[in-house]
Short mmCIF file of C-alpha atoms and ligand atoms in Angstrom, two decimals:
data_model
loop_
_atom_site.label_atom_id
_atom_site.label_comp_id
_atom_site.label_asym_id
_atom_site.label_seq_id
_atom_site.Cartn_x
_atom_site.Cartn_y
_atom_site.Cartn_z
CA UNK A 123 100.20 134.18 96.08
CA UNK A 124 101.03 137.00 97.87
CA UNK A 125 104.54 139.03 98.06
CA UNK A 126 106.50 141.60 100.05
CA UNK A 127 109.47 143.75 98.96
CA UNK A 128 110.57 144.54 102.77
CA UNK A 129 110.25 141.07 103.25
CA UNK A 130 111.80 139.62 100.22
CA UNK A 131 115.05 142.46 101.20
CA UNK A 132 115.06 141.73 104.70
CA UNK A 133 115.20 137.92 103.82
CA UNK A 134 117.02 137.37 100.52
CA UNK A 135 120.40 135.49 100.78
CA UNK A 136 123.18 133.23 99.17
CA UNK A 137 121.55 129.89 98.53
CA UNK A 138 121.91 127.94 101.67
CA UNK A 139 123.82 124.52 100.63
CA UNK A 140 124.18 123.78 104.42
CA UNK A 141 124.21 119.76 105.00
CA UNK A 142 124.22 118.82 101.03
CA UNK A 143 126.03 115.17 100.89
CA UNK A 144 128.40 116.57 98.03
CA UNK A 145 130.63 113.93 98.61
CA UNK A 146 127.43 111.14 97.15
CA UNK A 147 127.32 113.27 93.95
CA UNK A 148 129.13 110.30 92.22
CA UNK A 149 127.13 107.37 94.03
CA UNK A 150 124.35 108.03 91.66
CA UNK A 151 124.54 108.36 87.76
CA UNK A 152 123.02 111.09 85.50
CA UNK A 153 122.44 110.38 82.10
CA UNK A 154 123.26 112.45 78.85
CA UNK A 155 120.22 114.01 78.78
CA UNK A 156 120.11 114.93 82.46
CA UNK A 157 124.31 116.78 81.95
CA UNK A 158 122.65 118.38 78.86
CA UNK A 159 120.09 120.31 80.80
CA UNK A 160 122.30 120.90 83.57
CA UNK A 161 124.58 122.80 81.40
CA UNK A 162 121.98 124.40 79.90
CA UNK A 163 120.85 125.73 83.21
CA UNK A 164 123.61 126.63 84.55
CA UNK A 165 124.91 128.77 81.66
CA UNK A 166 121.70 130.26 81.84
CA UNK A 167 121.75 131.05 85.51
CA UNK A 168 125.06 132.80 84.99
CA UNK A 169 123.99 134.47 81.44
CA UNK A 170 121.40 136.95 84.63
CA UNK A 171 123.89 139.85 84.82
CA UNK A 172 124.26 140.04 80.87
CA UNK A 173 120.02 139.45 81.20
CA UNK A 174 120.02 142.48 83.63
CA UNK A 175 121.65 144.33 82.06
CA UNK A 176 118.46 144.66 79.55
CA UNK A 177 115.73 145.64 82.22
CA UNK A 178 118.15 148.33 83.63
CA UNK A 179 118.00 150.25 80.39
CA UNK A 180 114.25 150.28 80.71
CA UNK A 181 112.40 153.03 81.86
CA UNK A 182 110.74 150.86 84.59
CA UNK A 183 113.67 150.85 86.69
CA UNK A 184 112.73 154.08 87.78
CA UNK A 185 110.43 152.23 90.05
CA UNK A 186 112.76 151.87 93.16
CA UNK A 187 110.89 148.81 94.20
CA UNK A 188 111.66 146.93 90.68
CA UNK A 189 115.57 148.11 91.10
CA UNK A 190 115.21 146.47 94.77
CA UNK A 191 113.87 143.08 93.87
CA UNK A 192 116.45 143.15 90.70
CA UNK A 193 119.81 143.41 93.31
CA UNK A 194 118.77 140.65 95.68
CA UNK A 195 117.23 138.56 92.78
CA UNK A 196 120.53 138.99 90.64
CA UNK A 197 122.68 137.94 93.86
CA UNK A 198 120.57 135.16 94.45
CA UNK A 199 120.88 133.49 90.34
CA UNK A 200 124.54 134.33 90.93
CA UNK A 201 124.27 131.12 93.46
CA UNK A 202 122.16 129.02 91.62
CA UNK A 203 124.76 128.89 88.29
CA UNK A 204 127.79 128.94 90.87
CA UNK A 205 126.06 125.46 92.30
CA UNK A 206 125.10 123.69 89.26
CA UNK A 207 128.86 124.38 88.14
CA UNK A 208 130.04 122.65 91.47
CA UNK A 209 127.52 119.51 90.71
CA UNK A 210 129.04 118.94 87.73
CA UNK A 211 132.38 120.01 88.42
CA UNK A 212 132.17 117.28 91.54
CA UNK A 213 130.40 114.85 89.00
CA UNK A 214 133.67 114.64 87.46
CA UNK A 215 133.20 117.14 84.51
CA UNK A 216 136.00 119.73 84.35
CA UNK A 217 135.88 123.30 83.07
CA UNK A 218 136.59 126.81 83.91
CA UNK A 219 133.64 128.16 85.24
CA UNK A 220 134.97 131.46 84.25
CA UNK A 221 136.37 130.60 81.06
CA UNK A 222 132.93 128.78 80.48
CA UNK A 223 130.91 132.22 81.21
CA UNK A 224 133.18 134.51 79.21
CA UNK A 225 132.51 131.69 76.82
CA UNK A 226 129.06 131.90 76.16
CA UNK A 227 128.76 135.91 76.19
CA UNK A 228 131.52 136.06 73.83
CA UNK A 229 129.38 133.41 71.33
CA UNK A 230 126.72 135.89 71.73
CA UNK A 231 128.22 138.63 69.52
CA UNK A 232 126.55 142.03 68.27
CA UNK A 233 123.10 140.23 68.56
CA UNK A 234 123.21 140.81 72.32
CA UNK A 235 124.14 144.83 71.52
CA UNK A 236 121.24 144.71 68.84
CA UNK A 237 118.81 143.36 71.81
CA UNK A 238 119.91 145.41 74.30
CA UNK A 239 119.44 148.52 72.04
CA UNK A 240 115.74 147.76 70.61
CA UNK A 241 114.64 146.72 74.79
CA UNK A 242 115.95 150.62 75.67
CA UNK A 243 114.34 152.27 73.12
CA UNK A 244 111.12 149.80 72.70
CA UNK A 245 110.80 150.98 76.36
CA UNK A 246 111.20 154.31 76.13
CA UNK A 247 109.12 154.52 73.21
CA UNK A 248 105.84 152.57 75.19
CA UNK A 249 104.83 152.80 77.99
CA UNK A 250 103.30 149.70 78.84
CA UNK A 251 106.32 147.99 77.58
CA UNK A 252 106.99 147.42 81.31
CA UNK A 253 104.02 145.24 81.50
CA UNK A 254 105.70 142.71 78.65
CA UNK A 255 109.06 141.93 80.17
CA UNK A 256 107.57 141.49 83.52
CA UNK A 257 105.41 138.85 82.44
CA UNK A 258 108.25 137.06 80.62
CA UNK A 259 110.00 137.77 84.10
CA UNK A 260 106.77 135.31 85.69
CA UNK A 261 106.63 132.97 82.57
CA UNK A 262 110.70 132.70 82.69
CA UNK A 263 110.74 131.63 86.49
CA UNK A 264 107.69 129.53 86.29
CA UNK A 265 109.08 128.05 83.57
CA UNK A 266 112.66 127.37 85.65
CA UNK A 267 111.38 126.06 88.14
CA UNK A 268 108.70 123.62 86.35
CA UNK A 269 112.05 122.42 84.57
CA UNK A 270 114.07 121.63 87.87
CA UNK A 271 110.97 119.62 89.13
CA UNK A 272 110.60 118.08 85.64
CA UNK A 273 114.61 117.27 86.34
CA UNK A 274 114.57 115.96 89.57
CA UNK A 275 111.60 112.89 88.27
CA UNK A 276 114.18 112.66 85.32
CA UNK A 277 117.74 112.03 86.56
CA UNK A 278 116.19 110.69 90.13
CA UNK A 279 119.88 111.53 91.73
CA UNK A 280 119.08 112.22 95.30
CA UNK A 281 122.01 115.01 95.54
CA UNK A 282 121.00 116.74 92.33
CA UNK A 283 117.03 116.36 93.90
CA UNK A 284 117.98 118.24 97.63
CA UNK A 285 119.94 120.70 95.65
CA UNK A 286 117.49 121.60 92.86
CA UNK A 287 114.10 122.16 95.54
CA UNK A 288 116.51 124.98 97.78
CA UNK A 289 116.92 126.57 93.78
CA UNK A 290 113.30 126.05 93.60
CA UNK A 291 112.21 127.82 96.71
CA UNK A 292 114.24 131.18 95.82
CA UNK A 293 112.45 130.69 91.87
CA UNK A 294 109.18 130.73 93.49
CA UNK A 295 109.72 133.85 95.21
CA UNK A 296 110.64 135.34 92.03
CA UNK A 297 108.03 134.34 90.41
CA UNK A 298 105.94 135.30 92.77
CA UNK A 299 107.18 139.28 92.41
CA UNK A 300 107.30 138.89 88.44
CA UNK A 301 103.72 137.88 88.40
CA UNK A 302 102.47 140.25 90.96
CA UNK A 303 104.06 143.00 89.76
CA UNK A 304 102.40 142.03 85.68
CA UNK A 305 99.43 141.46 87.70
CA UNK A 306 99.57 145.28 89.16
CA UNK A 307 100.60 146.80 85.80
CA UNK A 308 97.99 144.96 84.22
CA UNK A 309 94.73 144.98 85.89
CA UNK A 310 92.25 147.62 84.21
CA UNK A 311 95.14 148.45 82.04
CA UNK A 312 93.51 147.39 78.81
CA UNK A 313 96.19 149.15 76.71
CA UNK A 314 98.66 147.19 78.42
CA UNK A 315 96.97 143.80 78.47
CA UNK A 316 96.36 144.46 74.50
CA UNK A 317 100.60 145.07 73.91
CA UNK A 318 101.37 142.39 76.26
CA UNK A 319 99.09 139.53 74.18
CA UNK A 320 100.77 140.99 71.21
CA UNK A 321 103.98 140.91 71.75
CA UNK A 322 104.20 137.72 73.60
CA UNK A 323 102.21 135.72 70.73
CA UNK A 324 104.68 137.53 68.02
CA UNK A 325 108.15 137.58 70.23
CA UNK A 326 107.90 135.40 73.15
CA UNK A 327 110.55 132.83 73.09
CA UNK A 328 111.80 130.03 75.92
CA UNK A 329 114.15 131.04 78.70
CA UNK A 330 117.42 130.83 77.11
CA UNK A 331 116.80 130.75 73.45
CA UNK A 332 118.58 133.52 71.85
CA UNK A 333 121.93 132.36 74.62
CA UNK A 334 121.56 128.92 72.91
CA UNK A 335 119.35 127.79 69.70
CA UNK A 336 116.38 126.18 68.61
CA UNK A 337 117.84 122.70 68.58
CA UNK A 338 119.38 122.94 72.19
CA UNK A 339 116.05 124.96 73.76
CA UNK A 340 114.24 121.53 71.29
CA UNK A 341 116.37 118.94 73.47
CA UNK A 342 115.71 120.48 76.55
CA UNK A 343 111.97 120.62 75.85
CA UNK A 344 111.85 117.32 74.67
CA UNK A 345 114.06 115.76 77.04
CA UNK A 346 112.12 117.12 80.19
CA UNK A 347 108.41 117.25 79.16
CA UNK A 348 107.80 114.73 76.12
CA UNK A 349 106.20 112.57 78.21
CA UNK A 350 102.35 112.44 79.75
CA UNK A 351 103.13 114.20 82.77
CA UNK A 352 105.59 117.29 81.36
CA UNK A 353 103.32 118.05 78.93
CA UNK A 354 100.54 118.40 81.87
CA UNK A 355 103.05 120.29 83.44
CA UNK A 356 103.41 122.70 80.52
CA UNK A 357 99.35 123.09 80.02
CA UNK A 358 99.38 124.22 83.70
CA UNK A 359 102.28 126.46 83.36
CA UNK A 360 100.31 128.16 80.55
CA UNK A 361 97.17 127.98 82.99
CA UNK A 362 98.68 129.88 85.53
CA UNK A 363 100.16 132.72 83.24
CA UNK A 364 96.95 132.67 81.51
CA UNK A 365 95.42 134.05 84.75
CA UNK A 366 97.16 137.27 84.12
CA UNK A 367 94.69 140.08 83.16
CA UNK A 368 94.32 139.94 79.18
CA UNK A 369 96.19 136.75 78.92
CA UNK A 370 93.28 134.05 79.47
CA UNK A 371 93.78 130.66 77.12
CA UNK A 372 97.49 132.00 76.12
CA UNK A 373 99.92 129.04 74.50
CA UNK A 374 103.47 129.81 75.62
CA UNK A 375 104.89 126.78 76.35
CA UNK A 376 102.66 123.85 75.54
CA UNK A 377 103.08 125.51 72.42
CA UNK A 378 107.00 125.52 72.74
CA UNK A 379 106.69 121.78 73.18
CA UNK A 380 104.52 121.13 70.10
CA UNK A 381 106.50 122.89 68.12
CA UNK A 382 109.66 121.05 68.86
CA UNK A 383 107.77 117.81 68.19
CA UNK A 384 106.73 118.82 64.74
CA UNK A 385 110.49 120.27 63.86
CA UNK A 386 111.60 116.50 65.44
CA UNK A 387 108.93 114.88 63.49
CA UNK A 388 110.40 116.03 60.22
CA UNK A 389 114.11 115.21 61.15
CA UNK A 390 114.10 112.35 63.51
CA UNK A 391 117.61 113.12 64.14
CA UNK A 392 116.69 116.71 65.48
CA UNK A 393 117.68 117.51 69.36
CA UNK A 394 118.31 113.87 70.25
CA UNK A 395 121.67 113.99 68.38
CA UNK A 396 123.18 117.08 70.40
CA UNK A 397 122.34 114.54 73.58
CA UNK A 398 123.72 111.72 71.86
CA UNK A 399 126.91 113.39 71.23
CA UNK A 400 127.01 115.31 74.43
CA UNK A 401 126.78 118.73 72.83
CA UNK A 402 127.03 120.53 75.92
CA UNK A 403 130.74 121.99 75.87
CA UNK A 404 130.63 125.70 74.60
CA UNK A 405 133.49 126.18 71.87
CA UNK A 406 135.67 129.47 72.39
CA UNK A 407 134.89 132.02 69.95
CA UNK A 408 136.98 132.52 66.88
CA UNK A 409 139.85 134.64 67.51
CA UNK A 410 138.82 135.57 70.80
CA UNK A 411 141.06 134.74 73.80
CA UNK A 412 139.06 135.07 77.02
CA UNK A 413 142.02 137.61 78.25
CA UNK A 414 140.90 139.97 75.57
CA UNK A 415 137.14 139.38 75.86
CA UNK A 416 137.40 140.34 79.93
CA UNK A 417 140.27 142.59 79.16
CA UNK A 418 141.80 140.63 82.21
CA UNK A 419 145.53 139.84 82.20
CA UNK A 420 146.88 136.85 82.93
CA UNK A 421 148.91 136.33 86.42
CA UNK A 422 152.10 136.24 84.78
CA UNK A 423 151.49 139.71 82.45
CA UNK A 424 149.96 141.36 85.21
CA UNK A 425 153.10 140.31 87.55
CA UNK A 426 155.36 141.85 84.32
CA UNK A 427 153.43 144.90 84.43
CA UNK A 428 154.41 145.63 88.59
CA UNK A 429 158.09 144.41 87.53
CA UNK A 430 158.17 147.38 84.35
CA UNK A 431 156.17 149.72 86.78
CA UNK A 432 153.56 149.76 84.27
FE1 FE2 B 783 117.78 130.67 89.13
FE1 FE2 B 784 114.92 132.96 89.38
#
């Protein structure tokens, strides 16, 4: 798996949605399971610029070629949330995208500051920190995309299927710099390979957990790989991070799955009932309208404001 920054630049672009039959997004049906993990996908394809925002405050942004890959990589997610939104939006499901985004970062409270804080100074403190979040970079997009495959054999809607494998192609790609660039930072790096085991066996947690919780990232595990072949799916997933230098036989997210068995095993009810009672609307935060989150003004204020030449 090989990968080039100039080519990667020179090629990166909006997702290409050219010739999707919108229009048979109804024809087919999705089930509850298959709208709870595309909302949980799409908020967490829009929750990348808050996500950024943590490797910028690292000291491996310094490395011009990272800061590269991040701008076309963060315009390209942009697309992916924007057209998941649309899906569903065109499925017949209404919301705000906007609203919906300011949403879910205002949910996330002082816990985002508190991670945001402790990734700046964890990196400044070690070096080899680097090596850590660019393997949750690979495990994070490997782990995407495995779930948009694992959703297409799910839901079997032939728009949702043609949309999902162009999001694919651009996940690959990313995965492919995120585990190259480990890789790099890794090889005959025994330090590094030591921290990374470390801190992913103690830390390590599934793409979006921390933006939702256990129970949702439980019903998203369980929905798209309790079965024979998801949990093949998983193993290999593990496989292929495991081929990172220093990583061989690591349990990411087979272990993810087991895990959310056992917590389902001792309440039946557990991540089945958020499906069940279609769990997937984001409720505004307590006393915080979404003009005062964004510190946007509404039309009619702002239109006050020229009027008072304010
Ligand atoms: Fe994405
Ligand atoms: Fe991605």
């Amino acid at each position: 798996m090989s990968f080039s920054i100039e080519r990667y630049k020179e090629e990166s672009k909006k997702l290409d949605t050219t010739g999707i039959d919108w229009q048979a997004v109804t024809a087919s049906p999705l089930s509850k399971g298959d709208l709870f993990c595309l909302h949980y996908m799409m908020d967490i394809e829009n929750h990348v610029p808050l996500y950024l925002s943590h490797l910028l405050v690292t000291r491996a942004c310094m490395d011009p070629i990272l800061t590269a890959f991040l701008a076309c990589w963060n315009y390209e997610e942009l697309w992916h949330g924007e057209n998941l939104g649309k899906l569903l939006n065109l499925y017949g499901i209404e919301f705000d995208a906007q609203d919906r985004i300011a949403n879910v970062r205002a949910n996330l409270g002082f816990q985002n500051s508190v991670s945001l804080l402790s990734t700046m100074v964890g990196s400044w403190l070690l070096k080899d920190f680097s090596a850590v979040y660019l393997t949750i970079g690979a495990i994070n997009e490997l782990s995407t995309l495995t779930g948009y495959a694992a959703l297409i054999r799910k839901s079997g809607h032939p728009v949702l299927k043609d949309l999902l494998n162009r999001i694919i192609k651009d996940e690959r790609r990313h995965y492919a710099f995120y585990f190259n660039s480990a890789k790099e930072w890794l090889a005959g790096n025994e330090k590094a390979q030591r921290v990374d085991r470390w801190m992913l066996d103690r830390f390590w947690v599934p793409v979006g957990q921390g933006v939702k919780t256990q129970e949702q990232v439980d019903a998203l595990a369980l929905y798209l790989f309790d079965d024979e072949q998801g949990e093949e799916d998983l193993l290999t997933l593990d496989e292929k991070i495991g081929k990172l230098p220093g990583l061989a036989g690591i349990e990411l997210m087979s272990k993810a799955l087991y895990t959310a068995r056992e917590r389902r095993r001792q309440n039946p009810d557990w991540a089945w009932r958020l499906i069940d009672n279609e769990e997937w609307a984001v409720a505004p935060p307590k006393k915080s309208p979404i003009g005062e989150l964004t510190t946007r003004r509404t039309p009619v204020e702002a239109e006050m404001g020229v009027l008072e030449g304010t």
